[in-house]
Amino acid sequence: MGKKADGKVLAQNKKASHDYFIEDTYEAGMVLTGTEIKSLRNGRSNISDAFATIRNGEIHIHNMHISPFEQGNRNNPADPTRTRKLLLHKEQIRKLIGQSKQEGYTIVPLKVYVRNGYAKLLLGLGKGKKQYDKRETAAKRDAQRDIQRALREKQKIAR
């Protein structure tokens, strides 16, 4: 019997695609306490201000907010934005170290979801967008929306 929250996106960083060109993605596990996973499954998390760093061959996520679980016990972590360790293969971490050392690249958390009962974090290797890149992306999106609207209108008339 499958878990009801499987595949469900629990938190998403919507600003990431606006602020960065995402070039590569990695799926990482997270080291959480028992009450943190319960709170996460209830959708009580926020990754909009979060960022990842690599230290001593380990990758950590900072500023990821997971609210304390209401029915939690004394093992409930006091700090909702504590640094949490991420689980990746050594080869993936080495690759990320090499790519993130390049000028302008950073590791950005994209979304948190549950897969096979385990909380996963999708990390993206992003290159920061300049202001003109953001305007260009918005213009392309608006043009695509106008094209779709025109096609729908044409289909309505054809009927």
Short mmCIF file of N, CA and C in Angstrom, two decimals, residues 24-29 54 57-59 86-100 107 113 115 120-123 125:
data_model
loop_
_atom_site.label_atom_id
_atom_site.label_comp_id
_atom_site.label_asym_id
_atom_site.label_seq_id
_atom_site.Cartn_x
_atom_site.Cartn_y
_atom_site.Cartn_z
N ASP A 24 21.51 22.12 -14.36
CA ASP A 24 21.56 20.70 -14.00
C ASP A 24 20.80 20.52 -12.70
N THR A 25 20.18 19.34 -12.50
CA THR A 25 19.45 19.09 -11.26
C THR A 25 19.94 17.80 -10.62
N TYR A 26 19.86 17.76 -9.30
CA TYR A 26 20.26 16.59 -8.51
C TYR A 26 19.19 16.33 -7.46
N GLU A 27 18.88 15.05 -7.23
CA GLU A 27 17.93 14.68 -6.19
C GLU A 27 18.71 14.26 -4.96
N ALA A 28 18.47 14.93 -3.83
CA ALA A 28 19.20 14.64 -2.60
C ALA A 28 18.22 14.24 -1.51
N GLY A 29 18.64 13.30 -0.66
CA GLY A 29 17.89 12.97 0.53
C GLY A 29 18.23 13.98 1.61
N ILE A 54 28.85 23.47 0.41
CA ILE A 54 29.62 22.23 0.50
C ILE A 54 30.79 22.48 1.43
N GLY A 57 33.47 17.90 2.09
CA GLY A 57 32.93 16.84 1.25
C GLY A 57 31.49 16.50 1.55
N GLU A 58 30.81 17.31 2.35
CA GLU A 58 29.39 17.11 2.65
C GLU A 58 28.62 18.33 2.20
N ILE A 59 27.39 18.12 1.80
CA ILE A 59 26.56 19.23 1.35
C ILE A 59 25.48 19.49 2.41
N LEU A 86 22.50 17.05 3.63
CA LEU A 86 21.87 16.44 2.46
C LEU A 86 22.65 15.19 2.07
N LEU A 87 21.95 14.23 1.52
CA LEU A 87 22.56 12.95 1.16
C LEU A 87 22.65 12.83 -0.35
N LEU A 88 23.89 12.80 -0.84
CA LEU A 88 24.17 12.61 -2.26
C LEU A 88 25.32 11.61 -2.38
N HIS A 89 25.46 11.00 -3.56
CA HIS A 89 26.60 10.13 -3.80
C HIS A 89 27.87 10.97 -3.89
N LYS A 90 29.00 10.38 -3.49
CA LYS A 90 30.28 11.12 -3.49
C LYS A 90 30.60 11.67 -4.87
N GLU A 91 30.31 10.90 -5.90
CA GLU A 91 30.60 11.33 -7.27
C GLU A 91 29.77 12.57 -7.62
N GLN A 92 28.51 12.60 -7.18
CA GLN A 92 27.66 13.77 -7.44
C GLN A 92 28.19 14.99 -6.69
N ILE A 93 28.65 14.79 -5.45
CA ILE A 93 29.18 15.91 -4.67
C ILE A 93 30.45 16.45 -5.33
N ARG A 94 31.33 15.55 -5.79
CA ARG A 94 32.55 15.99 -6.48
C ARG A 94 32.21 16.81 -7.73
N LYS A 95 31.23 16.35 -8.47
CA LYS A 95 30.80 17.04 -9.67
C LYS A 95 30.25 18.43 -9.32
N LEU A 96 29.44 18.48 -8.27
CA LEU A 96 28.87 19.75 -7.82
C LEU A 96 29.95 20.72 -7.35
N ILE A 97 30.97 20.20 -6.64
CA ILE A 97 32.07 21.05 -6.18
C ILE A 97 32.75 21.70 -7.38
N GLY A 98 33.07 20.90 -8.38
CA GLY A 98 33.73 21.42 -9.57
C GLY A 98 32.90 22.44 -10.30
N GLN A 99 31.61 22.18 -10.45
CA GLN A 99 30.75 23.09 -11.21
C GLN A 99 30.44 24.36 -10.43
N SER A 100 30.26 24.24 -9.10
CA SER A 100 29.88 25.43 -8.32
C SER A 100 31.07 26.36 -8.08
N ILE A 107 24.42 26.63 -5.96
CA ILE A 107 23.54 25.47 -5.77
C ILE A 107 22.24 25.98 -5.15
N TYR A 113 9.91 17.19 -1.95
CA TYR A 113 8.81 16.26 -2.21
C TYR A 113 9.11 14.94 -1.52
N ARG A 115 9.29 10.80 -1.99
CA ARG A 115 9.35 9.70 -2.94
C ARG A 115 9.63 8.42 -2.17
N LYS A 120 12.73 14.17 -0.20
CA LYS A 120 13.79 14.46 -1.17
C LYS A 120 13.80 15.95 -1.46
N LEU A 121 14.98 16.46 -1.78
CA LEU A 121 15.16 17.85 -2.15
C LEU A 121 15.78 17.89 -3.53
N LEU A 122 15.16 18.60 -4.45
CA LEU A 122 15.70 18.75 -5.80
C LEU A 122 16.59 19.98 -5.81
N LEU A 123 17.89 19.75 -6.04
CA LEU A 123 18.87 20.84 -6.11
C LEU A 123 19.14 21.17 -7.56
N LEU A 125 21.78 23.37 -10.21
CA LEU A 125 23.00 24.15 -10.39
C LEU A 125 22.60 25.34 -11.26
#
